[in-house]
Amino acid sequence: MALPRLEHTGSHVDSPLASALRQPVAATPPRCRVVRPSPGPSRVAPGAATIVPMPTQLVHPAPAPARLHGELLDFLGCGLSIHVGACNRSGEPQVVRALALRIEPDHRLSLLLSTPSADGLLAAVGEVPVVAITACQPSTHRAIQVKGRGAELSAADPAQWPERLPFKHRFLAEIEPYGYDETFADAWLDVPPEQWRVVTFTPTGAWNQTPGPGAGQAIPLHEEPAR
């Protein structure tokens, strides 16, 4: 059964982003193998997936922020479920749910997180300022991954986060048709302000993560400059 697709009625319907999300791509074989635990010491086969320290030279400075693509901005304004991922210098992954997302005036992205569940991720970002988010719209299964660098940590002033409640209400509107009520949304997204923390980063790439043949395909991140 084909998954429903979000149709945009604005000016971005025929943009490269919409075309990329509709265009199927050829499947490619996996490039890593699962390393299963063994009762004793064993050798790891060449090319197997392992956790290794993060080389310093791989953490490049973030580029200057630029205006994000209009369709990406539209999507980030939907009722989304957002997960944030990072790795510390030892290569250990950390993943946490975001309470809200804000697009800054310079088009960096800020994510509202909560402690103590985000403590590991915040520590990882303090070591390696590289993050990735996966934003999914529950009603359509449409999902986009955005990666970025130059991640910065800061405290969260409740007065500066009016986006939090609208973010929750949009998410609630997405899940209510499936039998989930506000109590469910509150359990995920209502956290006392003293537990709020913020990660702000510069996006450097975006990819389609919607289940289907186009998953993993790069999509436009920025608007084309005016000619």
mmCIF file of N, CA and C in Angstrom, residues 71-137:
data_model
loop_
_atom_site.group_PDB
_atom_site.id
_atom_site.type_symbol
_atom_site.label_atom_id
_atom_site.label_comp_id
_atom_site.label_asym_id
_atom_site.label_seq_id
_atom_site.Cartn_x
_atom_site.Cartn_y
_atom_site.Cartn_z
ATOM 1 N N GLU A 71 10.384 24.918 0.981
ATOM 2 C CA GLU A 71 9.617 23.716 1.327
ATOM 3 C C GLU A 71 10.119 23.080 2.614
ATOM 4 N N LEU A 72 11.425 23.182 2.865
ATOM 5 C CA LEU A 72 11.949 22.671 4.130
ATOM 6 C C LEU A 72 11.395 23.504 5.284
ATOM 7 N N LEU A 73 11.325 24.816 5.114
ATOM 8 C CA LEU A 73 10.745 25.671 6.153
ATOM 9 C C LEU A 73 9.284 25.313 6.388
ATOM 10 N N ASP A 74 8.534 25.062 5.300
ATOM 11 C CA ASP A 74 7.135 24.671 5.447
ATOM 12 C C ASP A 74 7.016 23.386 6.252
ATOM 13 N N PHE A 75 7.856 22.427 5.918
ATOM 14 C CA PHE A 75 7.778 21.131 6.594
ATOM 15 C C PHE A 75 8.132 21.259 8.073
ATOM 16 N N LEU A 76 9.152 22.042 8.390
ATOM 17 C CA LEU A 76 9.560 22.198 9.782
ATOM 18 C C LEU A 76 8.503 22.923 10.611
ATOM 19 N N GLY A 77 7.513 23.528 9.951
ATOM 20 C CA GLY A 77 6.416 24.162 10.661
ATOM 21 C C GLY A 77 5.223 23.255 10.871
ATOM 22 N N CYS A 78 5.300 21.986 10.399
ATOM 23 C CA CYS A 78 4.208 21.032 10.603
ATOM 24 C C CYS A 78 4.245 20.478 12.030
ATOM 25 N N GLY A 79 3.268 19.639 12.347
ATOM 26 C CA GLY A 79 3.271 18.965 13.645
ATOM 27 C C GLY A 79 4.199 17.779 13.593
ATOM 28 N N LEU A 80 5.397 17.932 14.111
ATOM 29 C CA LEU A 80 6.452 16.951 13.896
ATOM 30 C C LEU A 80 6.867 16.241 15.180
ATOM 31 N N SER A 81 7.344 15.021 14.990
ATOM 32 C CA SER A 81 8.105 14.319 16.017
ATOM 33 C C SER A 81 9.570 14.453 15.635
ATOM 34 N N ILE A 82 10.387 14.998 16.535
ATOM 35 C CA ILE A 82 11.785 15.289 16.206
ATOM 36 C C ILE A 82 12.713 14.568 17.173
ATOM 37 N N HIS A 83 13.664 13.835 16.607
ATOM 38 C CA HIS A 83 14.725 13.210 17.383
ATOM 39 C C HIS A 83 16.057 13.853 17.005
ATOM 40 N N VAL A 84 16.920 14.008 17.994
ATOM 41 C CA VAL A 84 18.217 14.650 17.819
ATOM 42 C C VAL A 84 19.300 13.632 18.147
ATOM 43 N N GLY A 85 20.319 13.552 17.298
ATOM 44 C CA GLY A 85 21.410 12.616 17.521
ATOM 45 C C GLY A 85 22.761 13.305 17.500
ATOM 46 N N ALA A 86 23.703 12.752 18.262
ATOM 47 C CA ALA A 86 25.075 13.258 18.295
ATOM 48 C C ALA A 86 25.982 12.121 18.756
ATOM 49 N N CYS A 87 27.288 12.306 18.580
ATOM 50 C CA CYS A 87 28.284 11.327 19.056
ATOM 51 C C CYS A 87 29.343 12.060 19.851
ATOM 52 N N ASN A 88 29.831 11.411 20.905
ATOM 53 C CA ASN A 88 30.935 12.011 21.642
ATOM 54 C C ASN A 88 32.259 11.677 20.954
ATOM 55 N N ARG A 89 33.358 12.118 21.519
ATOM 56 C CA ARG A 89 34.656 11.920 20.875
ATOM 57 C C ARG A 89 35.043 10.458 20.780
ATOM 58 N N SER A 90 34.446 9.596 21.592
ATOM 59 C CA SER A 90 34.711 8.159 21.502
ATOM 60 C C SER A 90 33.839 7.474 20.456
ATOM 61 N N GLY A 91 32.953 8.221 19.815
ATOM 62 C CA GLY A 91 32.091 7.649 18.796
ATOM 63 C C GLY A 91 30.821 7.027 19.329
ATOM 64 N N GLU A 92 30.510 7.238 20.599
ATOM 65 C CA GLU A 92 29.310 6.658 21.197
ATOM 66 C C GLU A 92 28.097 7.531 20.865
ATOM 67 N N PRO A 93 27.054 6.952 20.278
ATOM 68 C CA PRO A 93 25.903 7.750 19.857
ATOM 69 C C PRO A 93 24.975 8.101 21.016
ATOM 70 N N GLN A 94 24.326 9.235 20.888
ATOM 71 C CA GLN A 94 23.310 9.689 21.839
ATOM 72 C C GLN A 94 22.105 10.183 21.039
ATOM 73 N N VAL A 95 20.894 9.806 21.465
ATOM 74 C CA VAL A 95 19.674 10.227 20.779
ATOM 75 C C VAL A 95 18.651 10.650 21.829
ATOM 76 N N VAL A 96 17.935 11.747 21.555
ATOM 77 C CA VAL A 96 16.930 12.232 22.492
ATOM 78 C C VAL A 96 15.819 12.916 21.706
ATOM 79 N N ARG A 97 14.633 12.968 22.282
ATOM 80 C CA ARG A 97 13.508 13.647 21.657
ATOM 81 C C ARG A 97 13.566 15.147 21.956
ATOM 82 N N ALA A 98 13.249 15.963 20.945
ATOM 83 C CA ALA A 98 13.193 17.417 21.135
ATOM 84 C C ALA A 98 11.804 17.835 21.594
ATOM 85 N N LEU A 99 11.751 18.835 22.463
ATOM 86 C CA LEU A 99 10.478 19.389 22.931
ATOM 87 C C LEU A 99 9.902 20.395 21.940
ATOM 88 N N ALA A 100 10.765 21.054 21.178
ATOM 89 C CA ALA A 100 10.323 22.047 20.205
ATOM 90 C C ALA A 100 11.498 22.414 19.312
ATOM 91 N N LEU A 101 11.164 23.044 18.192
ATOM 92 C CA LEU A 101 12.177 23.504 17.237
ATOM 93 C C LEU A 101 11.882 24.952 16.886
ATOM 94 N N ARG A 102 12.952 25.735 16.728
ATOM 95 C CA ARG A 102 12.805 27.134 16.338
ATOM 96 C C ARG A 102 13.786 27.440 15.212
ATOM 97 N N ILE A 103 13.330 28.194 14.206
ATOM 98 C CA ILE A 103 14.197 28.650 13.123
ATOM 99 C C ILE A 103 14.657 30.056 13.476
ATOM 100 N N GLU A 104 15.960 30.222 13.641
ATOM 101 C CA GLU A 104 16.500 31.512 14.047
ATOM 102 C C GLU A 104 16.465 32.504 12.880
ATOM 103 N N PRO A 105 16.565 33.816 13.160
ATOM 104 C CA PRO A 105 16.557 34.808 12.082
ATOM 105 C C PRO A 105 17.630 34.568 11.026
ATOM 106 N N ASP A 106 18.783 34.008 11.411
ATOM 107 C CA ASP A 106 19.844 33.726 10.436
ATOM 108 C C ASP A 106 19.713 32.327 9.832
ATOM 109 N N HIS A 107 18.594 31.634 10.124
ATOM 110 C CA HIS A 107 18.254 30.314 9.594
ATOM 111 C C HIS A 107 19.127 29.193 10.152
ATOM 112 N N ARG A 108 19.738 29.419 11.307
ATOM 113 C CA ARG A 108 20.196 28.277 12.092
ATOM 114 C C ARG A 108 18.970 27.640 12.741
ATOM 115 N N LEU A 109 19.125 26.420 13.235
ATOM 116 C CA LEU A 109 18.033 25.725 13.911
ATOM 117 C C LEU A 109 18.358 25.589 15.392
ATOM 118 N N SER A 110 17.366 25.874 16.238
ATOM 119 C CA SER A 110 17.502 25.683 17.683
ATOM 120 C C SER A 110 16.515 24.623 18.133
ATOM 121 N N LEU A 111 16.974 23.751 19.005
ATOM 122 C CA LEU A 111 16.166 22.653 19.523
ATOM 123 C C LEU A 111 16.063 22.777 21.026
ATOM 124 N N LEU A 112 14.845 22.667 21.529
ATOM 125 C CA LEU A 112 14.607 22.697 22.967
ATOM 126 C C LEU A 112 14.638 21.263 23.482
ATOM 127 N N LEU A 113 15.556 20.977 24.408
ATOM 128 C CA LEU A 113 15.723 19.639 24.975
ATOM 129 C C LEU A 113 15.476 19.701 26.474
ATOM 130 N N SER A 114 15.421 18.524 27.108
ATOM 131 C CA SER A 114 15.181 18.492 28.548
ATOM 132 C C SER A 114 16.193 17.592 29.236
ATOM 133 N N THR A 115 16.610 18.037 30.413
ATOM 134 C CA THR A 115 17.439 17.209 31.273
ATOM 135 C C THR A 115 16.510 16.487 32.258
ATOM 136 N N PRO A 116 16.911 15.335 32.788
ATOM 137 C CA PRO A 116 18.203 14.683 32.580
ATOM 138 C C PRO A 116 18.261 13.781 31.351
ATOM 139 N N SER A 117 17.156 13.620 30.607
ATOM 140 C CA SER A 117 17.176 12.677 29.488
ATOM 141 C C SER A 117 18.176 13.089 28.417
ATOM 142 N N ALA A 118 18.456 14.388 28.276
ATOM 143 C CA ALA A 118 19.372 14.857 27.233
ATOM 144 C C ALA A 118 20.794 15.051 27.731
ATOM 145 N N ASP A 119 21.088 14.655 28.966
ATOM 146 C CA ASP A 119 22.413 14.922 29.521
ATOM 147 C C ASP A 119 23.521 14.311 28.669
ATOM 148 N N GLY A 120 23.337 13.061 28.233
ATOM 149 C CA GLY A 120 24.366 12.401 27.426
ATOM 150 C C GLY A 120 24.581 13.110 26.108
ATOM 151 N N LEU A 121 23.500 13.525 25.455
ATOM 152 C CA LEU A 121 23.634 14.219 24.180
ATOM 153 C C LEU A 121 24.291 15.575 24.366
ATOM 154 N N LEU A 122 23.921 16.305 25.403
ATOM 155 C CA LEU A 122 24.513 17.611 25.641
ATOM 156 C C LEU A 122 26.010 17.493 25.887
ATOM 157 N N ALA A 123 26.414 16.460 26.624
ATOM 158 C CA ALA A 123 27.838 16.234 26.860
ATOM 159 C C ALA A 123 28.552 15.902 25.554
ATOM 160 N N ALA A 124 27.901 15.101 24.700
ATOM 161 C CA ALA A 124 28.503 14.732 23.420
ATOM 162 C C ALA A 124 28.688 15.956 22.536
ATOM 163 N N VAL A 125 27.672 16.824 22.475
ATOM 164 C CA VAL A 125 27.774 18.033 21.658
ATOM 165 C C VAL A 125 28.873 18.946 22.188
ATOM 166 N N GLY A 126 29.074 18.948 23.514
ATOM 167 C CA GLY A 126 30.158 19.729 24.078
ATOM 168 C C GLY A 126 31.523 19.252 23.615
ATOM 169 N N GLU A 127 31.631 17.963 23.261
ATOM 170 C CA GLU A 127 32.890 17.406 22.765
ATOM 171 C C GLU A 127 33.001 17.505 21.248
ATOM 172 N N VAL A 128 31.922 17.196 20.554
ATOM 173 C CA VAL A 128 31.905 17.202 19.084
ATOM 174 C C VAL A 128 30.674 17.996 18.644
ATOM 175 N N PRO A 129 30.831 19.224 18.160
ATOM 176 C CA PRO A 129 29.675 20.093 17.863
ATOM 177 C C PRO A 129 28.996 19.762 16.530
ATOM 178 N N VAL A 130 28.658 18.496 16.344
ATOM 179 C CA VAL A 130 27.999 18.022 15.127
ATOM 180 C C VAL A 130 26.722 17.304 15.538
ATOM 181 N N VAL A 131 25.603 17.626 14.909
ATOM 182 C CA VAL A 131 24.333 17.011 15.272
ATOM 183 C C VAL A 131 23.559 16.628 14.017
ATOM 184 N N ALA A 132 22.553 15.781 14.204
ATOM 185 C CA ALA A 132 21.602 15.442 13.144
ATOM 186 C C ALA A 132 20.226 15.348 13.769
ATOM 187 N N ILE A 133 19.228 15.791 13.031
ATOM 188 C CA ILE A 133 17.860 15.641 13.498
ATOM 189 C C ILE A 133 17.066 14.866 12.446
ATOM 190 N N THR A 134 16.101 14.087 12.902
ATOM 191 C CA THR A 134 15.131 13.454 12.018
ATOM 192 C C THR A 134 13.758 13.961 12.426
ATOM 193 N N ALA A 135 13.092 14.636 11.496
ATOM 194 C CA ALA A 135 11.771 15.210 11.735
ATOM 195 C C ALA A 135 10.743 14.409 10.946
ATOM 196 N N CYS A 136 9.727 13.887 11.634
ATOM 197 C CA CYS A 136 8.734 13.021 11.003
ATOM 198 C C CYS A 136 7.330 13.566 11.260
ATOM 199 N N GLN A 137 6.510 13.608 10.210
ATOM 200 C CA GLN A 137 5.112 13.994 10.341
ATOM 201 C C GLN A 137 4.281 12.722 10.518
#
